[in-house]
Coordinates of C-alpha atoms in Angstrom, one line a residue:
X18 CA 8.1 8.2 -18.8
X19 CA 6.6 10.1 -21.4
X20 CA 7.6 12.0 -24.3
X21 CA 8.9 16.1 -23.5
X22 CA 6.6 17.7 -25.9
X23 CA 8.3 21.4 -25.0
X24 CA 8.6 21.8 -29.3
X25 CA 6.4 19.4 -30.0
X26 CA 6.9 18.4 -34.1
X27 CA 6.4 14.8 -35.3
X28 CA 9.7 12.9 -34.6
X29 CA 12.1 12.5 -37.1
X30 CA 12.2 9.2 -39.2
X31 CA 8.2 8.5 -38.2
X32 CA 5.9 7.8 -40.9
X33 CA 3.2 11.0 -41.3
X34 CA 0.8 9.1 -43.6
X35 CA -2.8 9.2 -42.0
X36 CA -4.0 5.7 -39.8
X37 CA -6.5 5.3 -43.1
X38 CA -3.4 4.7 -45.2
X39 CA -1.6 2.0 -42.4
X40 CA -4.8 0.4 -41.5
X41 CA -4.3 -3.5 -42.6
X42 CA -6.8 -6.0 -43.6
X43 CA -7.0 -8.8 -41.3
X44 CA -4.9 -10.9 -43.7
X45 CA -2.3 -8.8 -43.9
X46 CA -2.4 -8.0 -40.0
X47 CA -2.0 -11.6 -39.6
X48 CA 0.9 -11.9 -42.1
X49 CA 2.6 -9.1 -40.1
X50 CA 1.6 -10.6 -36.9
X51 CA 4.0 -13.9 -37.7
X52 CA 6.6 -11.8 -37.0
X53 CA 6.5 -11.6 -33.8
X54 CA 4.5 -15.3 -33.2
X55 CA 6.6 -15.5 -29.7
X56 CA 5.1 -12.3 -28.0
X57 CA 1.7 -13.2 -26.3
X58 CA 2.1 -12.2 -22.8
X59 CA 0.2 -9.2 -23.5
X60 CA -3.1 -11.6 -24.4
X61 CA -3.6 -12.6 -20.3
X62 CA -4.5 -9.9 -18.6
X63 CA -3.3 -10.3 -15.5
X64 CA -5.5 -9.4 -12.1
X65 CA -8.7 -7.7 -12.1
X66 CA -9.7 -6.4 -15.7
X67 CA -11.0 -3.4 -16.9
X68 CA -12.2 -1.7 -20.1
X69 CA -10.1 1.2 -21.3
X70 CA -10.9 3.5 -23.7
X71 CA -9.1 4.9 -26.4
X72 CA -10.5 7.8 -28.2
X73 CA -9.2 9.8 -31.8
X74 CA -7.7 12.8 -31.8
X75 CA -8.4 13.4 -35.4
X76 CA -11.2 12.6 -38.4
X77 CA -9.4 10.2 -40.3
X78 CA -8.2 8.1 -37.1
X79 CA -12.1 8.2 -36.2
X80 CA -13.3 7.0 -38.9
X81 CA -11.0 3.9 -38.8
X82 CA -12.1 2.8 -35.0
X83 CA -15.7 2.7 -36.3
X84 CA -14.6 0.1 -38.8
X85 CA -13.3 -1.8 -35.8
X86 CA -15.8 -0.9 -33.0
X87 CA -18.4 -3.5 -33.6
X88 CA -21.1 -0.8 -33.0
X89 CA -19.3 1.4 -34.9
X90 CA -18.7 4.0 -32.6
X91 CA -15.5 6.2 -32.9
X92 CA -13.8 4.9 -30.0
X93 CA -12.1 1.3 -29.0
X94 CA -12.5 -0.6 -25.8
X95 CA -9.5 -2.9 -24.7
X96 CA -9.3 -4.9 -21.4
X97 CA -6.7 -3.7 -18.6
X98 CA -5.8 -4.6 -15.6
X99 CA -2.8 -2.7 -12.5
X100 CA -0.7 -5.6 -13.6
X101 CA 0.0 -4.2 -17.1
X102 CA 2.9 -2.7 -18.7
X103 CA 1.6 0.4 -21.0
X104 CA 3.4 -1.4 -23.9
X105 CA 0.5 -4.7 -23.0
X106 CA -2.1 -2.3 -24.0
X107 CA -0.9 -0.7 -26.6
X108 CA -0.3 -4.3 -28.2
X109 CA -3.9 -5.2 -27.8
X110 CA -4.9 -1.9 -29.1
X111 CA -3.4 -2.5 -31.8
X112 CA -5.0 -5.8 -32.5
X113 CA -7.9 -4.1 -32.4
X114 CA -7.4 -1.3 -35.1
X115 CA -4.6 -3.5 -37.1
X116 CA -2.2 -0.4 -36.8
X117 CA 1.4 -1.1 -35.8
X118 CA 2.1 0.5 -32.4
X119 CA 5.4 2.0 -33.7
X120 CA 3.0 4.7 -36.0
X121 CA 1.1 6.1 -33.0
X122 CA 1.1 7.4 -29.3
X123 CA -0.8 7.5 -26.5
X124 CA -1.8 10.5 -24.7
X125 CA -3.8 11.4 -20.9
X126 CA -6.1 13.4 -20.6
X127 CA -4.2 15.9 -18.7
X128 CA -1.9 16.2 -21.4
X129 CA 0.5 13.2 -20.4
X130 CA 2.5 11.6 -24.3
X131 CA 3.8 8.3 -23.5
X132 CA 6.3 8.0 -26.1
X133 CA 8.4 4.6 -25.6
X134 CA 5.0 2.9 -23.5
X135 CA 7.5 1.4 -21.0
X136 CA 5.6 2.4 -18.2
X137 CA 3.9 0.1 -15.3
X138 CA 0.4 0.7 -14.8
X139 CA 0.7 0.7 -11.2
X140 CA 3.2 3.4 -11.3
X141 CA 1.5 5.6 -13.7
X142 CA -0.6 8.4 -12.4
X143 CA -3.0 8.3 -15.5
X144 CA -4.2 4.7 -14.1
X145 CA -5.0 5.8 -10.9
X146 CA -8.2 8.1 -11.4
X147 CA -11.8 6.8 -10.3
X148 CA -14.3 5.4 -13.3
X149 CA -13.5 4.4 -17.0
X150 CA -9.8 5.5 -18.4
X151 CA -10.1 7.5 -21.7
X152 CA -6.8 7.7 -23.5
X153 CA -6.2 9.7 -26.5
X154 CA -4.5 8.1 -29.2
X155 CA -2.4 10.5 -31.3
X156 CA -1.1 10.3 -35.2
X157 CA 2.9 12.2 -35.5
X158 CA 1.2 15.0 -37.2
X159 CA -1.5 15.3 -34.0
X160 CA 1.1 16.5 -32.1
X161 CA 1.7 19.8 -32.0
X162 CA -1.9 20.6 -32.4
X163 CA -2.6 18.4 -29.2
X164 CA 0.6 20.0 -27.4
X165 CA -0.8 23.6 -28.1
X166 CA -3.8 22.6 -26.2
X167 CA -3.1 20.0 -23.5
X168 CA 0.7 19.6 -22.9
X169 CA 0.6 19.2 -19.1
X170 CA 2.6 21.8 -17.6
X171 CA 4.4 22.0 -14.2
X172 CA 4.3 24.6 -12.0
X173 CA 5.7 24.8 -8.0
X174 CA 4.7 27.9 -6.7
X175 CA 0.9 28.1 -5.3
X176 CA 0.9 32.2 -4.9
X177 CA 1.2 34.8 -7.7
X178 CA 3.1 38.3 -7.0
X179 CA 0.7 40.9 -5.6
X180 CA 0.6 44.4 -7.2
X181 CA 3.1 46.5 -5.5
X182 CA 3.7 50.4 -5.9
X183 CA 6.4 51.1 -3.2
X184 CA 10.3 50.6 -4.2
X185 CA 11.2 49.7 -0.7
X186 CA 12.3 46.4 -0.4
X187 CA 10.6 44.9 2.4
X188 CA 7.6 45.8 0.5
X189 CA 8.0 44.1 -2.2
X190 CA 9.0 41.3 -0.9
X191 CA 5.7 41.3 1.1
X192 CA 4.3 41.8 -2.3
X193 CA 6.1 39.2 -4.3
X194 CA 6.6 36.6 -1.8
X195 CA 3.4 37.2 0.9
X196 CA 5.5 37.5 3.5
X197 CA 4.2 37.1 7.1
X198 CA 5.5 39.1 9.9
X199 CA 8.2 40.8 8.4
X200 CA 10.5 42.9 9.5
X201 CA 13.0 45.7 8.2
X202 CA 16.3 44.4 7.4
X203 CA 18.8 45.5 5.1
X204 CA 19.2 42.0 3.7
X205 CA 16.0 42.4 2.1
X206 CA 17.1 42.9 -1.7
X207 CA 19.8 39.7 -1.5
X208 CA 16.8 37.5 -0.2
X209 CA 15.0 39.2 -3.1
X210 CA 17.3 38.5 -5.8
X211 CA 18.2 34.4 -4.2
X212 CA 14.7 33.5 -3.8
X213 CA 14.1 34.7 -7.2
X214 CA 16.7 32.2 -8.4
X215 CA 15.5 30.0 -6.9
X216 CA 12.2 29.7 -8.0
X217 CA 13.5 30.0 -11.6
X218 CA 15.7 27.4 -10.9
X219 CA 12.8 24.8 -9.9
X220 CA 10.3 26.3 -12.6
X221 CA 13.1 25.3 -15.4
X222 CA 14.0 21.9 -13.7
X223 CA 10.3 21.3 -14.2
X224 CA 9.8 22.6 -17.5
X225 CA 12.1 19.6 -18.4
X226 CA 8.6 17.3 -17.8
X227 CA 6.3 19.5 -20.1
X228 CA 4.0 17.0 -21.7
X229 CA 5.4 14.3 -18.8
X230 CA 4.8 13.1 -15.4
X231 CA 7.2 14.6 -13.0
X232 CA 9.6 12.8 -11.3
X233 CA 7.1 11.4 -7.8
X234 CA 9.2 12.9 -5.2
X235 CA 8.2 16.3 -6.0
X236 CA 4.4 15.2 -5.5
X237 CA 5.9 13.5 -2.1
X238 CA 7.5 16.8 -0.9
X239 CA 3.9 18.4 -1.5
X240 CA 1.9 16.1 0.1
X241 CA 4.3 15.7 3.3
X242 CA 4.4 19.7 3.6
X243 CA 0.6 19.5 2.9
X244 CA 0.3 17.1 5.7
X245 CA 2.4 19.0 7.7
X246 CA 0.4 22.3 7.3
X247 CA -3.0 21.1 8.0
X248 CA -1.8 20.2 11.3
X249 CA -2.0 24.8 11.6
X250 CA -3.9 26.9 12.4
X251 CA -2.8 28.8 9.2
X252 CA -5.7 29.3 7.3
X253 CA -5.1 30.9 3.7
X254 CA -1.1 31.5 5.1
X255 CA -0.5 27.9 4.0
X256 CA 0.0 28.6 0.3
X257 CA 2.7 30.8 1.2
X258 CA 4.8 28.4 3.6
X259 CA 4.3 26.2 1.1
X260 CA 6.5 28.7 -1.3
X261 CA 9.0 29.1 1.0
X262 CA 10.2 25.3 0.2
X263 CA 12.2 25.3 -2.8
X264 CA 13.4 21.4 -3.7
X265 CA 16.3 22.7 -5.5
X266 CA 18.2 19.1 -6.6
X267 CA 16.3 15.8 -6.9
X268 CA 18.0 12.1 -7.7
X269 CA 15.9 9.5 -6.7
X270 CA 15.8 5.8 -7.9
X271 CA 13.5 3.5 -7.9
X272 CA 12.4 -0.5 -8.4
X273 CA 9.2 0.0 -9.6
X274 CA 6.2 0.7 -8.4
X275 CA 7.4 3.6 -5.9
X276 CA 10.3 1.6 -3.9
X277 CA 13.0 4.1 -3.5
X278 CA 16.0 2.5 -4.1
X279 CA 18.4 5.6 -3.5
X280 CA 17.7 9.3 -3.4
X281 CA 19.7 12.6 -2.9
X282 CA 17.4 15.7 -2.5
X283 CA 18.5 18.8 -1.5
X284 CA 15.8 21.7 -0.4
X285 CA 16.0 25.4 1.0
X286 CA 13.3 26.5 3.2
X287 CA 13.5 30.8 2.8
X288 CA 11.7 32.2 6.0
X289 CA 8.8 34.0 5.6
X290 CA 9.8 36.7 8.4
X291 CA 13.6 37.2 7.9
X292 CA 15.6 36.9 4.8
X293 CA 17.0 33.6 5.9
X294 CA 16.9 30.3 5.2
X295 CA 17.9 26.8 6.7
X296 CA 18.8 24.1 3.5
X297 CA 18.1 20.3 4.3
X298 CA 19.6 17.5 2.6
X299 CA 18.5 13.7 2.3
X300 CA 21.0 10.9 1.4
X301 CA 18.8 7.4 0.9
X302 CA 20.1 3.9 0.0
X303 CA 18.2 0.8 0.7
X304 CA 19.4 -2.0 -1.5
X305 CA 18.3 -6.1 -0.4
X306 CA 20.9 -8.4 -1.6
X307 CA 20.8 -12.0 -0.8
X308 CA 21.9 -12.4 2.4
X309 CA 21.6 -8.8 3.9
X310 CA 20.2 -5.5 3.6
X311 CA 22.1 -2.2 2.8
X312 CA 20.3 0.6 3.8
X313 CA 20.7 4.5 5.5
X314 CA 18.7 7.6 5.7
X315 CA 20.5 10.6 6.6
X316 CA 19.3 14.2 6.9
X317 CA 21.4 16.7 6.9
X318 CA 20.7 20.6 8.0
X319 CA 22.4 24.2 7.5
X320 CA 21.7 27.9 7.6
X321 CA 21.7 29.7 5.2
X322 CA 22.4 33.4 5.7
X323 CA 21.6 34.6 2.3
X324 CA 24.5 37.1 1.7
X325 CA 24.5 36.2 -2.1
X326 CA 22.4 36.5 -4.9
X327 CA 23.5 33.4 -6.4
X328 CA 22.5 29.8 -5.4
X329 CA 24.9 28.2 -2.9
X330 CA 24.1 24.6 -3.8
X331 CA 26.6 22.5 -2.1
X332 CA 26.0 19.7 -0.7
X333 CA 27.6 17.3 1.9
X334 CA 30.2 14.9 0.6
X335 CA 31.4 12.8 3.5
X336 CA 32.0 13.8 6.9
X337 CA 35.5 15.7 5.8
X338 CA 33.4 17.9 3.9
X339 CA 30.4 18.7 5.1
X340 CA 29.9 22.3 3.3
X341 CA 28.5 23.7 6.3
X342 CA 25.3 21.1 7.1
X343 CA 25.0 19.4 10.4
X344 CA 23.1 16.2 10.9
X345 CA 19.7 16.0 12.2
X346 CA 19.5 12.3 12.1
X347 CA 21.5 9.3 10.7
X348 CA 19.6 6.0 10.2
X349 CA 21.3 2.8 9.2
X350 CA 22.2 -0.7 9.6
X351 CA 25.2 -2.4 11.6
X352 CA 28.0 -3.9 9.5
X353 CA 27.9 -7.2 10.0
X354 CA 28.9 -9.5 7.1
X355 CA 26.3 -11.2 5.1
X356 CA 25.5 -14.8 5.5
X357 CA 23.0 -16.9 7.3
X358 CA 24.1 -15.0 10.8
X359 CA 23.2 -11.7 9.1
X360 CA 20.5 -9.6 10.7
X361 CA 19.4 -6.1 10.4
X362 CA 20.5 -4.2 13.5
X363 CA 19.4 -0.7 13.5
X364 CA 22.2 2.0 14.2
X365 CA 20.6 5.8 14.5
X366 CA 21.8 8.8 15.8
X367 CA 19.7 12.0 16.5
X368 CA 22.1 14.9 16.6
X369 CA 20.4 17.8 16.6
X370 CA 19.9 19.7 19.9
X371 CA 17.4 21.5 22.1
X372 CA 19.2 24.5 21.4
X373 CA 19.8 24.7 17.7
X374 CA 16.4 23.4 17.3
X375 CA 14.9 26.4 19.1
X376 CA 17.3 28.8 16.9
X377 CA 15.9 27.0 13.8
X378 CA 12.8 27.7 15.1
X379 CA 13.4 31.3 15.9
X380 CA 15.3 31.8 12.4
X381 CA 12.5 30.6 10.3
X382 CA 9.4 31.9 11.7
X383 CA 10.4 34.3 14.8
X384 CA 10.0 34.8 17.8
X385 CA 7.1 33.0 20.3
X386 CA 5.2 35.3 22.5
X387 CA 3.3 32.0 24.3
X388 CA -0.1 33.3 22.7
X389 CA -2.6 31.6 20.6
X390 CA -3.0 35.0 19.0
X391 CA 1.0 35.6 18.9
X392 CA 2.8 35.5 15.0
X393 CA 3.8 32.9 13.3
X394 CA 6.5 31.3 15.5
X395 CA 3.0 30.6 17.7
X396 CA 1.1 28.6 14.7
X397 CA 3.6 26.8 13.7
X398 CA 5.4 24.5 17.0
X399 CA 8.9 23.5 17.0
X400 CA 7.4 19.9 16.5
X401 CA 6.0 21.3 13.5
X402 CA 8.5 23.2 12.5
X403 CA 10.9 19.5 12.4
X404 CA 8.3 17.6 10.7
X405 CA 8.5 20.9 8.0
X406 CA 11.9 20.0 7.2
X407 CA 11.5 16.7 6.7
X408 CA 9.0 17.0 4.4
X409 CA 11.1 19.5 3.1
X410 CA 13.1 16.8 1.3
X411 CA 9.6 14.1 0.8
X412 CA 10.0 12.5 4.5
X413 CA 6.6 12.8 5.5
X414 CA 6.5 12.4 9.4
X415 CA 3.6 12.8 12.3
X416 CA 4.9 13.0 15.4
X417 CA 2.8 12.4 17.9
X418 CA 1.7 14.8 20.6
X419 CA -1.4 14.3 22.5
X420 CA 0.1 11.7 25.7
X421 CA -3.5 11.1 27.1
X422 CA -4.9 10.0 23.3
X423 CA -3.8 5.9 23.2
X424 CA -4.6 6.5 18.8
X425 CA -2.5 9.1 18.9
X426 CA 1.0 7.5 17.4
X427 CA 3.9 8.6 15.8
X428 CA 3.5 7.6 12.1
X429 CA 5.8 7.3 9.0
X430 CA 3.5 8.4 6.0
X431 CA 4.5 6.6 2.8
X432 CA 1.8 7.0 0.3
X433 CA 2.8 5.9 -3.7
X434 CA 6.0 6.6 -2.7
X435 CA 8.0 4.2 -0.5
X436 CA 11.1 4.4 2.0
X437 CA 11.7 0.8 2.6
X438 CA 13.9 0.8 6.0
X439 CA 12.3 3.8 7.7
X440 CA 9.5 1.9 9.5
X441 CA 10.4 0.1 13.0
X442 CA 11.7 3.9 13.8
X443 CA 8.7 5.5 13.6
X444 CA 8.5 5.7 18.1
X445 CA 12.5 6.5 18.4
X446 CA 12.5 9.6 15.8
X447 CA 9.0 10.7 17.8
X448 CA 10.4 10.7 20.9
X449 CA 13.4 12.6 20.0
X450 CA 11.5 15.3 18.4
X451 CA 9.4 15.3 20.8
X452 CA 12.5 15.7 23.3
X453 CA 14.0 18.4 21.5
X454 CA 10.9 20.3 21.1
X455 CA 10.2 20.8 24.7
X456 CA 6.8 19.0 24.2
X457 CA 5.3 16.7 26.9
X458 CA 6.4 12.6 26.5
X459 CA 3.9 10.7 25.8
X460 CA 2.3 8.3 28.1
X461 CA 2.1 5.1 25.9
X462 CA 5.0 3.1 24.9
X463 CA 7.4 3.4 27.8
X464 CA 8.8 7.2 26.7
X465 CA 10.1 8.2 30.2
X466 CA 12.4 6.0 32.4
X467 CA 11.2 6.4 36.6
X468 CA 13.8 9.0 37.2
X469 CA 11.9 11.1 34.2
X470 CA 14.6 11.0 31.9
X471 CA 13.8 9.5 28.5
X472 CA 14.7 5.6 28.0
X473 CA 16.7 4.7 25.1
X474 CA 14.3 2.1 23.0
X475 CA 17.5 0.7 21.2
X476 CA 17.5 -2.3 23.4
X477 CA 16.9 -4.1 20.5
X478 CA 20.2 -2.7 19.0
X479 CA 22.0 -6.0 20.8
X480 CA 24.6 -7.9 17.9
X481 CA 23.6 -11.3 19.4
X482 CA 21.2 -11.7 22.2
X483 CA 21.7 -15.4 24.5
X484 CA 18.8 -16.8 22.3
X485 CA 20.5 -15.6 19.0
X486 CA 23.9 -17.7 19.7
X487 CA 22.1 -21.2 20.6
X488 CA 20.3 -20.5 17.6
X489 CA 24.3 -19.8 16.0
X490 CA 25.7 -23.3 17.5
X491 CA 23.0 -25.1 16.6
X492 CA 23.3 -24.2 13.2
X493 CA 27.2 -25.0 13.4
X494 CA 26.7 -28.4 14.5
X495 CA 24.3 -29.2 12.0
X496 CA 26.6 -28.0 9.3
X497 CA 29.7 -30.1 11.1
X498 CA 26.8 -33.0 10.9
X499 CA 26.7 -33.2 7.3
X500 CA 30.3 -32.8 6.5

């Protein structure tokens, strides 16, 4: 990742002179270059190539790239392709102005530092806009005069605190949060003061990525509530539901280029109409080894009745101590041992209920009245309301709900960010939402059995089907064979 410019001052130990005073002549570049005669892969550029350009932040390092810019312009061009390593560029923009890499960094335009340049290409957001990249390339000194001006900054909450002259509680609430549909409760002032910690407490764990890219699942959780939301009929009411969804712990892991390896995220969704709130936690493994696969996906759920200030932030930790959270689903793979019999066998459990479903429902956004004119409990379904909570924690789920459209199909969304074992339980979690909810099966894929009651589709669940164990003893005998 990059550099946390928060203070920004030119590291320690760095040399300050100005690129003028380290620019080498090509003899001496080449002298300096026998060092390190073993490092070429950066040369190929892998895949389909691109020009970058670098640009200076300051006089001096201008007038050095139109020495080097054959048309002596005050920029560089380098070839780059989604294959590279940041490192791979830097190297070849360094043969171009004959500057060690070690004097310098590299900064987006958005206000990105990459300090170390360990950074895949295909993982990095700066990579991914449309046209020519521009990065900036800074001198030590540069940076806190670029850090005054273009540090990016991270910020969660969408809405800003509306003026408010009453000192009733309620009210400013409303005022502060943009409330919707609330009512008066003498819990009021806790949600006040817990909701305020909250959002101080995600503000500071973000604050930790001034002048960096934040960690992707935050961008995950946004785009799987956005998802979620434009699915409403909310209108400008979206920015404030999007508030309500505080990711207040985030581990995640991953293999590169967005392949979650394991995750722990823990969010609390504050209703907008009650001073409640329901927290949902997300344990994640997927792990390939050589002759199997380790994988689950749990989500776990739990009300919150906001009778304290301070943040509760417990979390489960195993099924002796659960801290109050029941599960909504648990995903995973039968344990069989590895070897050349090995093979992944789904094992899922959906354990939430019509009932405590509905009272989610009821807790979060209130009470139905059955009309498309009715509060808030009437935009937003139970169906909805499910797929909320699992984006709550950067699952981003459509359920399908239309039983007469055949292109209408439950969908796991996965976008840059990837969880490898969810797919293949994309119709199973749909029709158990869809169950719970009270919404109407769909026609397509078998949902209801001829009595009307809804089929299992775990069939394929089977440790060894009749085909599977002649397949076994073949194997058997032809290992006996060559004994």
């Amino acid at each position: 990742m990059g550099q946390s410019l928060a203070q920004p001052s030119h590291p320690p130990g760095m040399d300050t002179r100005p690129m003028s005073e380290l620019h080498l002549t090509e003899a001496e570049y080449a002298e300096y270059k026998t060092h390190y005669a073993s490092d070429t892969m950066y040369k190929t550029v892998y895949g389909r190539s691109r020009n970058l350009r670098v640009i200076a932040f300051n006089e001096d390092t201008k007038a050095v790239f139109r020495t080097c810019n054959p048309d002596g312009h005050d920029y560089v061009e380098v070839p780059w392709s989604d294959m590279d390593s940041v490192k791979w560029i830097a190297q070849r923009i360094e043969d171009k102005i004959r500057v060690s890499f070690h004097h310098w960094y590299l900064a987006t335009a958005d206000g990105v530092v990459f300090k170390t340049f360990g950074e895949l290409v295909g993982s990095t957001a700066a990579f991914q806009v449309p046209g020519q990249v521009v990065l900036t390339l800074l001198m030590p000194t540069d940076l806190a005069t670029f850090a005054a001006a273009h540090l990016k900054q991270h910020k969660w909450k969408k809405t800003v605190a509306a003026p408010c002259t009453s000192r009733g509680e309620l009210e400013e609430c409303v005022a502060e949060f943009h409330l919707i549909d609330a009512q008066p409760s003498p819990g009021w002032a806790m949600y006040r003061g817990q909701r305020k910690a909250a959002d101080k407490c995600i503000e500071e764990a973000l604050e930790h990525y001034a002048g960096d890219e934040r960690p992707q699942i935050y961008d995950k959780i946004e785009a799987a509530v956005a998802d979620v939301l434009e699915l409403t009929d909310l209108g400008d009411q979206e920015d404030a539901i999007h508030d309500c969804i505080v990711p207040l712990s985030v581990e995640l892991g991953d293999y590169g280029w967005g392949n979650v390896s394991h995750a722990e995220v823990f969010s609390r969704v504050y209703s907008p109409t009650k001073p409640t709130a329901v927290d949902v936690y997300l344990e994640y493994h997927y792990r390939t080894r050589y002759e199997s696969v380790e994988f689950y996906c749990n989500v776990y759920y739990r009300l919150e009745p906001i009778n304290d200030t301070k943040l509760n932030l417990s979390t489960p930790r195993g099924p002796n101590k659960m801290n109050g959270f029941y599960p909504v689903f648990e995903m995973g793979l039968a344990d069989i041992p590895p070897g050349r019999r090995w093979r992944a066998i789904d094992e899922r459990t959906f354990s939430i209920s019509t009932t405590q479903t509905r009272a989610l429902h009821s807790i979060l956004f209130g009470d139905t009245s059955g009309s498309d004119s009715g509060g808030l409990a009437d935009k937003i379904s139970v169906r909805e309301m499910l797929q909320l909570l699992l984006a709550s924690v950067g699952i981003s789920f459509y359920a399908a709900s239309d039983p007469n459209d055949e292109d209408d199909q439950d969908e796991f969304i996965m976008g840059d960010l990837r969880w490898e074992g969810l797919e293949g339980s994309e119709r199973w979690l749909g029709r158990k939402i869809r169950s719970v909810a009270g919404d109407v099966p769909m026609n397509h894929g078998g949902e209801e059995s001829e009595d009307g009651n809804p089929e299992d589709d775990d069939e394929d669940d089977e440790y060894d089907s009749d085909e599977d164990e002649e397949e076994d003893e073949a194997e058997d005998e032809e290992d006996e064979e060559e004994d």
